[in-house]
mmCIF file of C-alpha atoms in Angstrom:
data_model
loop_
_atom_site.group_PDB
_atom_site.id
_atom_site.type_symbol
_atom_site.label_atom_id
_atom_site.label_comp_id
_atom_site.label_asym_id
_atom_site.label_seq_id
_atom_site.Cartn_x
_atom_site.Cartn_y
_atom_site.Cartn_z
ATOM 1 C CA UNK A 1 52.991 -19.382 7.692
ATOM 2 C CA UNK A 2 53.240 -16.844 4.735
ATOM 3 C CA UNK A 3 56.201 -17.124 2.622
ATOM 4 C CA UNK A 4 57.081 -13.809 0.816
ATOM 5 C CA UNK A 5 57.967 -14.227 -2.843
ATOM 6 C CA UNK A 6 61.420 -12.441 -3.933
ATOM 7 C CA UNK A 7 60.577 -10.449 -6.950
ATOM 8 C CA UNK A 8 62.496 -11.768 -10.322
ATOM 9 C CA UNK A 9 65.747 -9.749 -11.513
ATOM 10 C CA UNK A 10 63.816 -7.685 -14.153
ATOM 11 C CA UNK A 11 61.644 -6.295 -11.219
ATOM 12 C CA UNK A 12 58.324 -7.232 -12.850
ATOM 13 C CA UNK A 13 55.417 -6.138 -10.380
ATOM 14 C CA UNK A 14 54.013 -9.217 -8.708
ATOM 15 C CA UNK A 15 50.423 -9.933 -9.382
ATOM 16 C CA UNK A 16 47.711 -10.135 -6.563
ATOM 17 C CA UNK A 17 45.431 -12.969 -6.315
ATOM 18 C CA UNK A 18 41.877 -11.820 -6.573
ATOM 19 C CA UNK A 19 40.636 -13.331 -3.425
ATOM 20 C CA UNK A 20 43.217 -11.184 -1.634
ATOM 21 C CA UNK A 21 41.720 -7.822 -3.102
ATOM 22 C CA UNK A 22 38.728 -7.866 -0.422
ATOM 23 C CA UNK A 23 41.166 -8.419 2.297
ATOM 24 C CA UNK A 24 43.481 -5.506 1.183
ATOM 25 C CA UNK A 25 40.140 -3.191 0.660
ATOM 26 C CA UNK A 26 39.009 -3.991 4.420
ATOM 27 C CA UNK A 27 42.595 -2.876 6.152
ATOM 28 C CA UNK A 28 45.757 -4.181 7.716
ATOM 29 C CA UNK A 29 43.572 -5.691 10.857
ATOM 30 C CA UNK A 30 41.631 -7.574 8.475
ATOM 31 C CA UNK A 31 44.644 -8.787 6.842
ATOM 32 C CA UNK A 32 46.179 -9.865 10.290
ATOM 33 C CA UNK A 33 42.895 -11.637 11.102
ATOM 34 C CA UNK A 34 42.543 -13.373 7.796
ATOM 35 C CA UNK A 35 46.395 -14.303 7.506
ATOM 36 C CA UNK A 36 46.688 -15.742 10.968
ATOM 37 C CA UNK A 37 46.448 -19.595 11.464
ATOM 38 C CA UNK A 38 42.939 -20.440 10.360
ATOM 39 C CA UNK A 39 41.691 -23.797 9.101
ATOM 40 C CA UNK A 40 41.184 -23.575 5.142
ATOM 41 C CA UNK A 41 37.627 -24.142 5.102
ATOM 42 C CA UNK A 42 36.683 -21.152 7.220
ATOM 43 C CA UNK A 43 39.312 -19.015 5.500
ATOM 44 C CA UNK A 44 37.791 -19.391 2.127
ATOM 45 C CA UNK A 45 34.447 -18.877 3.587
ATOM 46 C CA UNK A 46 35.151 -15.636 5.365
ATOM 47 C CA UNK A 47 36.628 -14.794 1.629
ATOM 48 C CA UNK A 48 33.037 -15.276 0.266
ATOM 49 C CA UNK A 49 31.044 -13.481 3.129
ATOM 50 C CA UNK A 50 30.219 -9.894 3.239
ATOM 51 C CA UNK A 51 32.456 -8.018 5.756
ATOM 52 C CA UNK A 52 31.678 -8.468 9.470
ATOM 53 C CA UNK A 53 29.805 -5.762 11.594
ATOM 54 C CA UNK A 54 31.516 -2.588 11.801
ATOM 55 C CA UNK A 55 33.206 -3.013 8.602
ATOM 56 C CA UNK A 56 30.962 -2.176 5.824
ATOM 57 C CA UNK A 57 30.692 -2.204 2.145
ATOM 58 C CA UNK A 58 30.120 1.186 0.403
ATOM 59 C CA UNK A 59 26.890 1.359 -1.414
ATOM 60 C CA UNK A 60 23.491 2.818 -1.659
ATOM 61 C CA UNK A 61 21.010 3.285 1.210
ATOM 62 C CA UNK A 62 17.906 0.951 1.777
ATOM 63 C CA UNK A 63 14.332 1.878 2.856
ATOM 64 C CA UNK A 64 13.798 -0.827 5.745
ATOM 65 C CA UNK A 65 9.960 -0.353 5.257
ATOM 66 C CA UNK A 66 10.138 -1.122 1.570
ATOM 67 C CA UNK A 67 11.036 -4.753 2.732
ATOM 68 C CA UNK A 68 8.808 -7.738 3.772
ATOM 69 C CA UNK A 69 10.365 -9.710 6.821
ATOM 70 C CA UNK A 70 12.241 -12.259 4.460
ATOM 71 C CA UNK A 71 14.052 -9.431 2.515
ATOM 72 C CA UNK A 72 14.891 -7.846 5.801
ATOM 73 C CA UNK A 73 16.308 -10.873 7.607
ATOM 74 C CA UNK A 74 18.296 -11.641 4.155
ATOM 75 C CA UNK A 75 19.731 -7.717 4.258
ATOM 76 C CA UNK A 76 20.591 -8.042 7.848
ATOM 77 C CA UNK A 77 22.449 -11.387 7.327
ATOM 78 C CA UNK A 78 24.446 -10.263 4.365
ATOM 79 C CA UNK A 79 25.485 -7.556 6.800
ATOM 80 C CA UNK A 80 26.921 -9.944 9.030
ATOM 81 C CA UNK A 81 24.153 -10.240 11.619
ATOM 82 C CA UNK A 82 22.098 -12.968 13.150
ATOM 83 C CA UNK A 83 18.418 -13.632 11.893
ATOM 84 C CA UNK A 84 17.317 -13.165 15.293
ATOM 85 C CA UNK A 85 18.393 -9.596 15.218
ATOM 86 C CA UNK A 86 16.434 -9.356 12.105
ATOM 87 C CA UNK A 87 13.264 -10.071 14.173
ATOM 88 C CA UNK A 88 14.312 -7.627 16.600
ATOM 89 C CA UNK A 89 14.526 -4.818 14.157
ATOM 90 C CA UNK A 90 11.333 -5.718 12.570
ATOM 91 C CA UNK A 91 9.448 -5.553 15.862
ATOM 92 C CA UNK A 92 11.001 -2.235 16.438
ATOM 93 C CA UNK A 93 9.445 -0.626 12.869
ATOM 94 C CA UNK A 94 6.244 -2.444 13.378
ATOM 95 C CA UNK A 95 5.642 -4.246 16.810
ATOM 96 C CA UNK A 96 6.076 -3.725 20.609
ATOM 97 C CA UNK A 97 4.190 -0.355 20.250
ATOM 98 C CA UNK A 98 7.528 1.376 19.028
ATOM 99 C CA UNK A 99 6.875 1.960 15.356
ATOM 100 C CA UNK A 100 10.383 3.394 14.862
ATOM 101 C CA UNK A 101 10.782 6.422 12.486
ATOM 102 C CA UNK A 102 14.223 7.399 13.368
ATOM 103 C CA UNK A 103 17.647 5.513 14.539
ATOM 104 C CA UNK A 104 17.162 6.834 18.125
ATOM 105 C CA UNK A 105 14.259 4.673 18.614
ATOM 106 C CA UNK A 106 15.693 1.512 17.686
ATOM 107 C CA UNK A 107 16.059 0.804 21.679
ATOM 108 C CA UNK A 108 17.119 -2.810 22.314
ATOM 109 C CA UNK A 109 19.274 -3.478 19.188
ATOM 110 C CA UNK A 110 22.822 -3.741 19.879
ATOM 111 C CA UNK A 111 25.476 -1.210 19.214
ATOM 112 C CA UNK A 112 27.029 -2.778 15.898
ATOM 113 C CA UNK A 113 23.344 -3.214 14.630
ATOM 114 C CA UNK A 114 22.411 0.456 15.032
ATOM 115 C CA UNK A 115 25.283 2.010 13.592
ATOM 116 C CA UNK A 116 25.018 -0.443 10.614
ATOM 117 C CA UNK A 117 21.304 0.723 10.052
ATOM 118 C CA UNK A 118 22.434 4.402 10.702
ATOM 119 C CA UNK A 119 25.291 4.147 7.853
ATOM 120 C CA UNK A 120 23.247 2.202 5.468
ATOM 121 C CA UNK A 121 19.584 2.247 5.862
ATOM 122 C CA UNK A 122 16.586 4.885 6.321
ATOM 123 C CA UNK A 123 13.810 4.480 8.615
ATOM 124 C CA UNK A 124 11.354 7.382 7.230
ATOM 125 C CA UNK A 125 9.591 7.501 3.966
ATOM 126 C CA UNK A 126 7.172 10.280 4.846
ATOM 127 C CA UNK A 127 7.054 13.756 6.367
ATOM 128 C CA UNK A 128 4.025 15.246 8.027
ATOM 129 C CA UNK A 129 2.941 18.119 6.493
ATOM 130 C CA UNK A 130 -0.288 19.118 8.245
ATOM 131 C CA UNK A 131 -3.146 17.233 10.054
ATOM 132 C CA UNK A 132 -6.511 18.612 9.869
ATOM 133 C CA UNK A 133 -9.259 17.610 12.216
ATOM 134 C CA UNK A 134 -13.198 17.354 10.942
ATOM 135 C CA UNK A 135 -16.167 18.228 12.916
ATOM 136 C CA UNK A 136 -16.901 14.757 13.587
ATOM 137 C CA UNK A 137 -13.309 13.791 14.717
ATOM 138 C CA UNK A 138 -11.779 12.329 11.594
ATOM 139 C CA UNK A 139 -8.305 13.382 10.763
ATOM 140 C CA UNK A 140 -6.751 13.994 7.603
ATOM 141 C CA UNK A 141 -2.906 13.846 7.280
ATOM 142 C CA UNK A 142 -1.278 15.300 4.660
ATOM 143 C CA UNK A 143 2.239 13.799 3.911
ATOM 144 C CA UNK A 144 4.894 15.227 2.061
ATOM 145 C CA UNK A 145 7.125 12.643 -0.161
ATOM 146 C CA UNK A 146 10.900 13.207 -1.087
ATOM 147 C CA UNK A 147 10.100 14.766 -4.237
ATOM 148 C CA UNK A 148 7.586 17.316 -2.467
ATOM 149 C CA UNK A 149 4.466 15.620 -3.881
ATOM 150 C CA UNK A 150 1.719 15.369 -1.204
ATOM 151 C CA UNK A 151 -0.381 12.653 -0.321
ATOM 152 C CA UNK A 152 -3.331 12.411 1.885
ATOM 153 C CA UNK A 153 -4.233 9.729 4.546
ATOM 154 C CA UNK A 154 -7.549 9.683 6.410
ATOM 155 C CA UNK A 155 -8.218 8.390 10.059
ATOM 156 C CA UNK A 156 -11.816 7.438 11.049
ATOM 157 C CA UNK A 157 -12.518 6.892 14.657
ATOM 158 C CA UNK A 158 -15.852 5.017 15.234
ATOM 159 C CA UNK A 159 -17.908 5.103 18.738
ATOM 160 C CA UNK A 160 -18.140 1.303 17.999
ATOM 161 C CA UNK A 161 -14.436 0.894 19.042
ATOM 162 C CA UNK A 162 -13.266 0.388 15.444
ATOM 163 C CA UNK A 163 -10.900 2.836 13.882
ATOM 164 C CA UNK A 164 -9.926 2.615 10.275
ATOM 165 C CA UNK A 165 -7.037 4.318 8.578
ATOM 166 C CA UNK A 166 -7.694 4.862 4.696
ATOM 167 C CA UNK A 167 -4.312 5.072 3.051
ATOM 168 C CA UNK A 168 -3.298 6.270 -0.543
ATOM 169 C CA UNK A 169 -1.591 4.103 -2.987
ATOM 170 C CA UNK A 170 -0.607 6.791 -5.753
ATOM 171 C CA UNK A 171 -0.190 10.608 -5.941
ATOM 172 C CA UNK A 172 -3.260 11.411 -8.280
ATOM 173 C CA UNK A 173 -5.286 8.531 -10.373
ATOM 174 C CA UNK A 174 -5.161 7.674 -14.056
ATOM 175 C CA UNK A 175 -8.651 6.323 -13.703
ATOM 176 C CA UNK A 176 -10.487 9.572 -14.573
ATOM 177 C CA UNK A 177 -13.985 8.662 -12.368
ATOM 178 C CA UNK A 178 -16.115 11.514 -12.852
ATOM 179 C CA UNK A 179 -17.447 11.789 -9.380
ATOM 180 C CA UNK A 180 -14.038 11.652 -7.537
ATOM 181 C CA UNK A 181 -11.620 14.649 -7.210
ATOM 182 C CA UNK A 182 -8.686 12.574 -6.902
ATOM 183 C CA UNK A 183 -9.385 11.190 -10.545
ATOM 184 C CA UNK A 184 -9.347 14.887 -11.829
ATOM 185 C CA UNK A 185 -5.569 14.999 -10.942
ATOM 186 C CA UNK A 186 -4.481 12.397 -13.249
ATOM 187 C CA UNK A 187 -1.583 10.357 -12.364
ATOM 188 C CA UNK A 188 1.551 11.715 -11.046
ATOM 189 C CA UNK A 189 3.177 8.859 -9.470
ATOM 190 C CA UNK A 190 3.181 5.585 -7.712
ATOM 191 C CA UNK A 191 4.037 5.254 -4.185
ATOM 192 C CA UNK A 192 6.424 3.008 -3.107
ATOM 193 C CA UNK A 193 6.063 0.130 -0.787
ATOM 194 C CA UNK A 194 7.453 2.254 2.121
ATOM 195 C CA UNK A 195 5.300 4.950 1.336
ATOM 196 C CA UNK A 196 2.284 2.920 1.679
ATOM 197 C CA UNK A 197 3.118 0.680 4.883
ATOM 198 C CA UNK A 198 4.143 4.026 6.515
ATOM 199 C CA UNK A 199 0.728 5.503 6.244
ATOM 200 C CA UNK A 200 -0.559 2.700 8.419
ATOM 201 C CA UNK A 201 2.426 3.039 10.785
ATOM 202 C CA UNK A 202 1.996 6.665 11.350
ATOM 203 C CA UNK A 203 -1.530 6.197 12.072
ATOM 204 C CA UNK A 204 -1.000 3.930 14.839
ATOM 205 C CA UNK A 205 2.005 6.152 16.335
ATOM 206 C CA UNK A 206 -0.227 9.269 16.353
ATOM 207 C CA UNK A 207 -3.682 8.143 17.304
ATOM 208 C CA UNK A 208 -3.511 4.678 19.169
ATOM 209 C CA UNK A 209 -3.434 6.676 22.677
ATOM 210 C CA UNK A 210 -6.340 8.655 21.289
ATOM 211 C CA UNK A 211 -8.509 6.517 19.570
ATOM 212 C CA UNK A 212 -7.496 2.939 20.762
ATOM 213 C CA UNK A 213 -6.019 0.257 18.292
ATOM 214 C CA UNK A 214 -6.237 1.188 14.688
ATOM 215 C CA UNK A 215 -8.019 -1.888 13.704
ATOM 216 C CA UNK A 216 -8.750 -1.863 9.854
ATOM 217 C CA UNK A 217 -6.849 -0.444 7.023
ATOM 218 C CA UNK A 218 -8.691 0.103 3.655
ATOM 219 C CA UNK A 219 -6.915 1.089 0.394
ATOM 220 C CA UNK A 220 -9.516 3.335 -0.543
ATOM 221 C CA UNK A 221 -7.547 6.862 -0.403
ATOM 222 C CA UNK A 222 -5.892 8.403 -3.546
ATOM 223 C CA UNK A 223 -5.077 6.379 -6.100
ATOM 224 C CA UNK A 224 -6.236 3.038 -8.115
ATOM 225 C CA UNK A 225 -4.604 0.406 -5.739
ATOM 226 C CA UNK A 226 -4.233 -2.393 -8.277
ATOM 227 C CA UNK A 227 -2.742 0.165 -10.992
ATOM 228 C CA UNK A 228 0.119 -0.258 -8.457
ATOM 229 C CA UNK A 229 -0.260 -3.951 -7.830
ATOM 230 C CA UNK A 230 3.205 -4.973 -6.960
ATOM 231 C CA UNK A 231 3.744 -2.306 -4.318
ATOM 232 C CA UNK A 232 -0.042 -2.707 -3.004
ATOM 233 C CA UNK A 233 0.243 -6.412 -2.500
ATOM 234 C CA UNK A 234 3.673 -6.294 -0.805
ATOM 235 C CA UNK A 235 2.468 -3.261 1.415
ATOM 236 C CA UNK A 236 -0.584 -5.355 2.409
ATOM 237 C CA UNK A 237 1.163 -8.460 3.302
ATOM 238 C CA UNK A 238 3.597 -6.420 5.708
ATOM 239 C CA UNK A 239 0.543 -4.881 7.298
ATOM 240 C CA UNK A 240 -0.972 -8.414 8.142
ATOM 241 C CA UNK A 241 2.292 -9.702 9.257
ATOM 242 C CA UNK A 242 1.776 -11.724 12.625
ATOM 243 C CA UNK A 243 5.076 -10.507 14.197
ATOM 244 C CA UNK A 244 4.590 -7.041 13.015
ATOM 245 C CA UNK A 245 1.410 -4.719 12.374
ATOM 246 C CA UNK A 246 -0.642 -7.759 12.977
ATOM 247 C CA UNK A 247 -3.780 -6.477 10.999
ATOM 248 C CA UNK A 248 -6.316 -9.106 10.388
ATOM 249 C CA UNK A 249 -6.238 -10.087 6.653
ATOM 250 C CA UNK A 250 -10.194 -9.799 6.998
ATOM 251 C CA UNK A 251 -9.591 -6.086 8.078
ATOM 252 C CA UNK A 252 -7.286 -5.151 5.191
ATOM 253 C CA UNK A 253 -9.464 -4.120 2.360
ATOM 254 C CA UNK A 254 -8.004 -3.148 -1.103
ATOM 255 C CA UNK A 255 -10.656 -1.084 -3.570
ATOM 256 C CA UNK A 256 -10.373 -1.405 -7.447
ATOM 257 C CA UNK A 257 -12.364 0.245 -10.364
ATOM 258 C CA UNK A 258 -11.983 -2.877 -11.917
ATOM 259 C CA UNK A 259 -8.779 -3.806 -13.436
ATOM 260 C CA UNK A 260 -9.312 -7.288 -14.496
ATOM 261 C CA UNK A 261 -5.979 -8.870 -14.633
ATOM 262 C CA UNK A 262 -4.915 -7.340 -11.489
ATOM 263 C CA UNK A 263 -7.792 -8.568 -9.873
ATOM 264 C CA UNK A 264 -7.087 -12.414 -10.784
ATOM 265 C CA UNK A 265 -3.647 -11.730 -9.545
ATOM 266 C CA UNK A 266 -4.578 -9.943 -6.197
ATOM 267 C CA UNK A 267 -7.069 -12.811 -5.668
ATOM 268 C CA UNK A 268 -4.437 -15.570 -6.041
ATOM 269 C CA UNK A 269 -1.469 -13.808 -4.236
ATOM 270 C CA UNK A 270 -3.099 -11.699 -1.219
ATOM 271 C CA UNK A 271 -5.322 -12.944 1.756
ATOM 272 C CA UNK A 272 -6.670 -9.519 2.231
ATOM 273 C CA UNK A 273 -10.121 -8.714 1.139
ATOM 274 C CA UNK A 274 -11.270 -7.090 -2.170
ATOM 275 C CA UNK A 275 -13.611 -4.461 -3.001
ATOM 276 C CA UNK A 276 -14.774 -3.622 -6.260
ATOM 277 C CA UNK A 277 -16.108 0.367 -7.232
ATOM 278 C CA UNK A 278 -19.224 -0.788 -9.271
ATOM 279 C CA UNK A 279 -21.378 2.467 -9.485
ATOM 280 C CA UNK A 280 -23.444 1.862 -12.145
ATOM 281 C CA UNK A 281 -25.741 -0.996 -13.533
ATOM 282 C CA UNK A 282 -25.470 -0.569 -17.289
ATOM 283 C CA UNK A 283 -22.335 -0.281 -19.483
ATOM 284 C CA UNK A 284 -23.771 2.826 -20.885
ATOM 285 C CA UNK A 285 -23.572 4.892 -17.464
ATOM 286 C CA UNK A 286 -20.292 3.123 -16.346
ATOM 287 C CA UNK A 287 -18.525 4.131 -19.543
ATOM 288 C CA UNK A 288 -19.608 7.529 -18.761
ATOM 289 C CA UNK A 289 -18.633 7.453 -14.862
ATOM 290 C CA UNK A 290 -15.867 5.076 -14.801
ATOM 291 C CA UNK A 291 -14.102 4.909 -18.191
ATOM 292 C CA UNK A 292 -12.192 1.739 -17.217
ATOM 293 C CA UNK A 293 -15.524 0.179 -18.155
ATOM 294 C CA UNK A 294 -14.527 0.579 -21.818
ATOM 295 C CA UNK A 295 -11.725 -1.728 -21.398
ATOM 296 C CA UNK A 296 -13.182 -4.183 -19.138
ATOM 297 C CA UNK A 297 -17.131 -4.125 -19.271
ATOM 298 C CA UNK A 298 -19.482 -5.060 -16.583
ATOM 299 C CA UNK A 299 -20.009 -8.745 -17.985
ATOM 300 C CA UNK A 300 -16.083 -8.992 -18.147
ATOM 301 C CA UNK A 301 -15.440 -7.723 -14.480
ATOM 302 C CA UNK A 302 -18.168 -9.662 -12.837
ATOM 303 C CA UNK A 303 -17.473 -13.007 -14.908
ATOM 304 C CA UNK A 304 -14.075 -12.640 -13.654
ATOM 305 C CA UNK A 305 -15.159 -12.238 -10.123
ATOM 306 C CA UNK A 306 -17.589 -15.520 -10.070
ATOM 307 C CA UNK A 307 -14.891 -17.565 -11.669
ATOM 308 C CA UNK A 308 -12.043 -16.397 -9.147
ATOM 309 C CA UNK A 309 -14.278 -16.396 -6.023
ATOM 310 C CA UNK A 310 -15.171 -19.842 -6.727
ATOM 311 C CA UNK A 311 -11.530 -20.889 -6.171
ATOM 312 C CA UNK A 312 -12.064 -19.093 -2.664
ATOM 313 C CA UNK A 313 -15.330 -20.442 -1.361
ATOM 314 C CA UNK A 314 -14.546 -18.304 2.030
ATOM 315 C CA UNK A 315 -14.051 -14.987 0.499
ATOM 316 C CA UNK A 316 -16.570 -12.383 -0.583
ATOM 317 C CA UNK A 317 -16.274 -9.190 -2.350
ATOM 318 C CA UNK A 318 -17.537 -5.678 -1.235
ATOM 319 C CA UNK A 319 -19.199 -4.053 -3.926
ATOM 320 C CA UNK A 320 -18.937 -0.016 -3.371
ATOM 321 C CA UNK A 321 -21.790 1.913 -5.128
ATOM 322 C CA UNK A 322 -21.833 5.618 -4.682
ATOM 323 C CA UNK A 323 -25.547 6.988 -5.138
ATOM 324 C CA UNK A 324 -25.687 9.796 -7.666
ATOM 325 C CA UNK A 325 -28.899 11.358 -8.093
ATOM 326 C CA UNK A 326 -30.756 10.897 -11.134
ATOM 327 C CA UNK A 327 -27.879 8.735 -12.489
ATOM 328 C CA UNK A 328 -27.875 5.307 -10.746
ATOM 329 C CA UNK A 329 -30.382 5.456 -8.256
ATOM 330 C CA UNK A 330 -33.776 4.348 -9.559
ATOM 331 C CA UNK A 331 -35.910 1.526 -8.881
ATOM 332 C CA UNK A 332 -34.536 -0.114 -12.247
ATOM 333 C CA UNK A 333 -30.911 0.504 -10.928
ATOM 334 C CA UNK A 334 -31.679 -1.529 -7.649
ATOM 335 C CA UNK A 335 -33.483 -4.282 -9.783
ATOM 336 C CA UNK A 336 -30.460 -4.782 -12.369
ATOM 337 C CA UNK A 337 -27.789 -4.796 -9.287
ATOM 338 C CA UNK A 338 -29.526 -7.483 -7.632
ATOM 339 C CA UNK A 339 -29.325 -9.530 -11.033
ATOM 340 C CA UNK A 340 -25.792 -8.340 -11.800
ATOM 341 C CA UNK A 341 -24.507 -9.684 -8.576
ATOM 342 C CA UNK A 342 -26.433 -12.938 -8.382
ATOM 343 C CA UNK A 343 -24.193 -15.874 -7.925
ATOM 344 C CA UNK A 344 -21.408 -14.013 -6.494
ATOM 345 C CA UNK A 345 -20.551 -13.929 -2.573
ATOM 346 C CA UNK A 346 -20.754 -10.187 -1.895
ATOM 347 C CA UNK A 347 -22.171 -7.306 0.383
ATOM 348 C CA UNK A 348 -22.998 -3.866 -1.124
ATOM 349 C CA UNK A 349 -21.854 -0.463 0.409
ATOM 350 C CA UNK A 350 -23.951 2.034 -0.549
ATOM 351 C CA UNK A 351 -22.262 5.599 -0.352
ATOM 352 C CA UNK A 352 -23.596 9.010 -0.488
ATOM 353 C CA UNK A 353 -21.555 11.089 -2.883
ATOM 354 C CA UNK A 354 -19.730 13.664 -1.235
ATOM 355 C CA UNK A 355 -19.697 17.201 -3.358
ATOM 356 C CA UNK A 356 -16.382 18.832 -4.565
ATOM 357 C CA UNK A 357 -15.315 21.664 -6.716
ATOM 358 C CA UNK A 358 -16.024 21.193 -10.376
ATOM 359 C CA UNK A 359 -18.154 18.068 -9.725
ATOM 360 C CA UNK A 360 -21.287 17.989 -12.032
ATOM 361 C CA UNK A 361 -23.327 15.412 -9.734
ATOM 362 C CA UNK A 362 -25.577 15.518 -6.662
ATOM 363 C CA UNK A 363 -26.035 13.345 -3.740
ATOM 364 C CA UNK A 364 -28.992 10.997 -3.747
ATOM 365 C CA UNK A 365 -31.124 11.951 -0.948
ATOM 366 C CA UNK A 366 -31.097 10.100 2.130
ATOM 367 C CA UNK A 367 -34.439 8.871 2.007
ATOM 368 C CA UNK A 368 -34.113 7.412 -1.295
ATOM 369 C CA UNK A 369 -30.896 5.513 -0.231
ATOM 370 C CA UNK A 370 -32.779 3.982 2.480
ATOM 371 C CA UNK A 371 -35.498 2.899 -0.224
ATOM 372 C CA UNK A 372 -32.584 1.476 -2.477
ATOM 373 C CA UNK A 373 -31.216 -0.431 0.354
ATOM 374 C CA UNK A 374 -34.367 -1.685 1.358
ATOM 375 C CA UNK A 375 -35.107 -3.292 -2.153
ATOM 376 C CA UNK A 376 -31.870 -4.561 -2.214
ATOM 377 C CA UNK A 377 -32.326 -6.391 1.265
ATOM 378 C CA UNK A 378 -35.735 -7.782 0.148
ATOM 379 C CA UNK A 379 -33.795 -9.354 -2.573
ATOM 380 C CA UNK A 380 -31.484 -11.304 -0.216
ATOM 381 C CA UNK A 381 -28.472 -9.159 -0.381
ATOM 382 C CA UNK A 382 -26.480 -7.938 2.505
ATOM 383 C CA UNK A 383 -26.385 -4.210 2.314
ATOM 384 C CA UNK A 384 -24.552 -1.330 4.334
ATOM 385 C CA UNK A 385 -24.988 2.289 4.116
ATOM 386 C CA UNK A 386 -21.872 4.233 4.737
ATOM 387 C CA UNK A 387 -21.998 7.506 6.161
ATOM 388 C CA UNK A 388 -19.968 10.451 5.135
ATOM 389 C CA UNK A 389 -17.120 10.850 7.422
ATOM 390 C CA UNK A 390 -14.940 14.270 7.421
ATOM 391 C CA UNK A 391 -16.683 15.859 4.290
ATOM 392 C CA UNK A 392 -16.457 19.258 5.923
ATOM 393 C CA UNK A 393 -12.622 18.854 5.469
ATOM 394 C CA UNK A 394 -12.676 17.383 2.169
ATOM 395 C CA UNK A 395 -11.470 14.118 3.711
ATOM 396 C CA UNK A 396 -14.779 11.933 2.799
ATOM 397 C CA UNK A 397 -14.725 9.247 0.020
ATOM 398 C CA UNK A 398 -14.077 10.571 -3.373
ATOM 399 C CA UNK A 399 -12.426 14.285 -1.960
ATOM 400 C CA UNK A 400 -8.874 13.582 -1.481
ATOM 401 C CA UNK A 401 -6.327 15.389 -3.237
ATOM 402 C CA UNK A 402 -5.366 18.925 -4.818
ATOM 403 C CA UNK A 403 -6.385 19.154 -8.635
ATOM 404 C CA UNK A 404 -3.590 21.796 -9.482
ATOM 405 C CA UNK A 405 -3.106 23.695 -12.683
ATOM 406 C CA UNK A 406 -3.662 20.586 -14.771
ATOM 407 C CA UNK A 407 -6.777 18.500 -14.648
ATOM 408 C CA UNK A 408 -8.327 15.564 -16.537
ATOM 409 C CA UNK A 409 -11.288 16.720 -18.951
ATOM 410 C CA UNK A 410 -14.798 15.884 -17.821
ATOM 411 C CA UNK A 411 -16.240 13.528 -20.260
ATOM 412 C CA UNK A 412 -19.479 14.050 -22.388
ATOM 413 C CA UNK A 413 -22.826 13.618 -20.677
ATOM 414 C CA UNK A 414 -25.269 11.314 -22.073
ATOM 415 C CA UNK A 415 -27.978 12.974 -23.371
ATOM 416 C CA UNK A 416 -30.598 11.502 -21.219
ATOM 417 C CA UNK A 417 -28.839 12.215 -18.025
ATOM 418 C CA UNK A 418 -28.025 16.159 -18.662
ATOM 419 C CA UNK A 419 -31.390 17.289 -17.132
ATOM 420 C CA UNK A 420 -30.363 15.310 -13.786
ATOM 421 C CA UNK A 421 -27.300 17.256 -13.450
#
């Protein structure tokens, strides 16, 4: 029973207890509910909890694909719903072949939960601008971001039943690798977790019927993934979640140009695979074609990998090696490469250089790539040659992006390589 106080004769305005303010803000029906006979423990518990479903606090909207599952579950509970409903929402986003991009696709969720999501959350971080098909069947998807920036994602089908999506992690890139078209752009912005994850979600939604299951993810699109390490680690963990997209950690590969502190962090926090873009066997050449080497040289980079991989005995690193005619494809380069990676559990991926406008390099002839490969194999290394895919539509390795009006400068070519170029 609530007793009404009579104001004193001087008509001083009575104060309102702070605990009652949320109730007054919720409205008359809430007041009736909370001041009806209720055990004291439940009453004070209700005062501390957020509004029940259907009665929402004003606030900023959240991006659902920017949350991992523990964060999503916590958010759903904070809105007054059960943890089990968070799992149902998670599967609408990533599982059950739904891959929801709009509120109308949240079938199976109860009405109150759908209304709360509609009022307080966004499902879509990217907008398709264009889809380009290369002659070999590779697809390049151009996505627009909220600020009108454009990123590119590549879906690569294979006759062997493996389909790979190559995702971007930044708009542009700060590394200025001399053989990479994206590097000429400079860094425009980091992608959010949601913007990274949704590239894989769109790939499955758009192409699963045509190509079958998208089985592999490579972080080898626009940007240096470990320069955006927080969002990349979080996005990759969402991709491998067993209740969500269900990619195998062994089939999600994050590539880096060699940011040593971030490599250590990635190897300690993620169970996905690591690829390192090596591309040279001397510091002189790597300083030129990959300026990050001036900060973390070959000795530092490879020494870190040896040390860290000892703590992960089941892990191997993939070394990517773009073949540049007259620059890094000699017999001596093959011999040095063998020595550089000795003692590191690894595979070598030889990549033919894909030409682009403004490039000063030429691709190594195919027969010389095979000779280089055979020398490495004879030394006991596991070696693969990556064929160019989508290069007629600027969708191949090193061709993504649009340089625009501003481009990072080309670096001075060492004198002994000027003839080769």
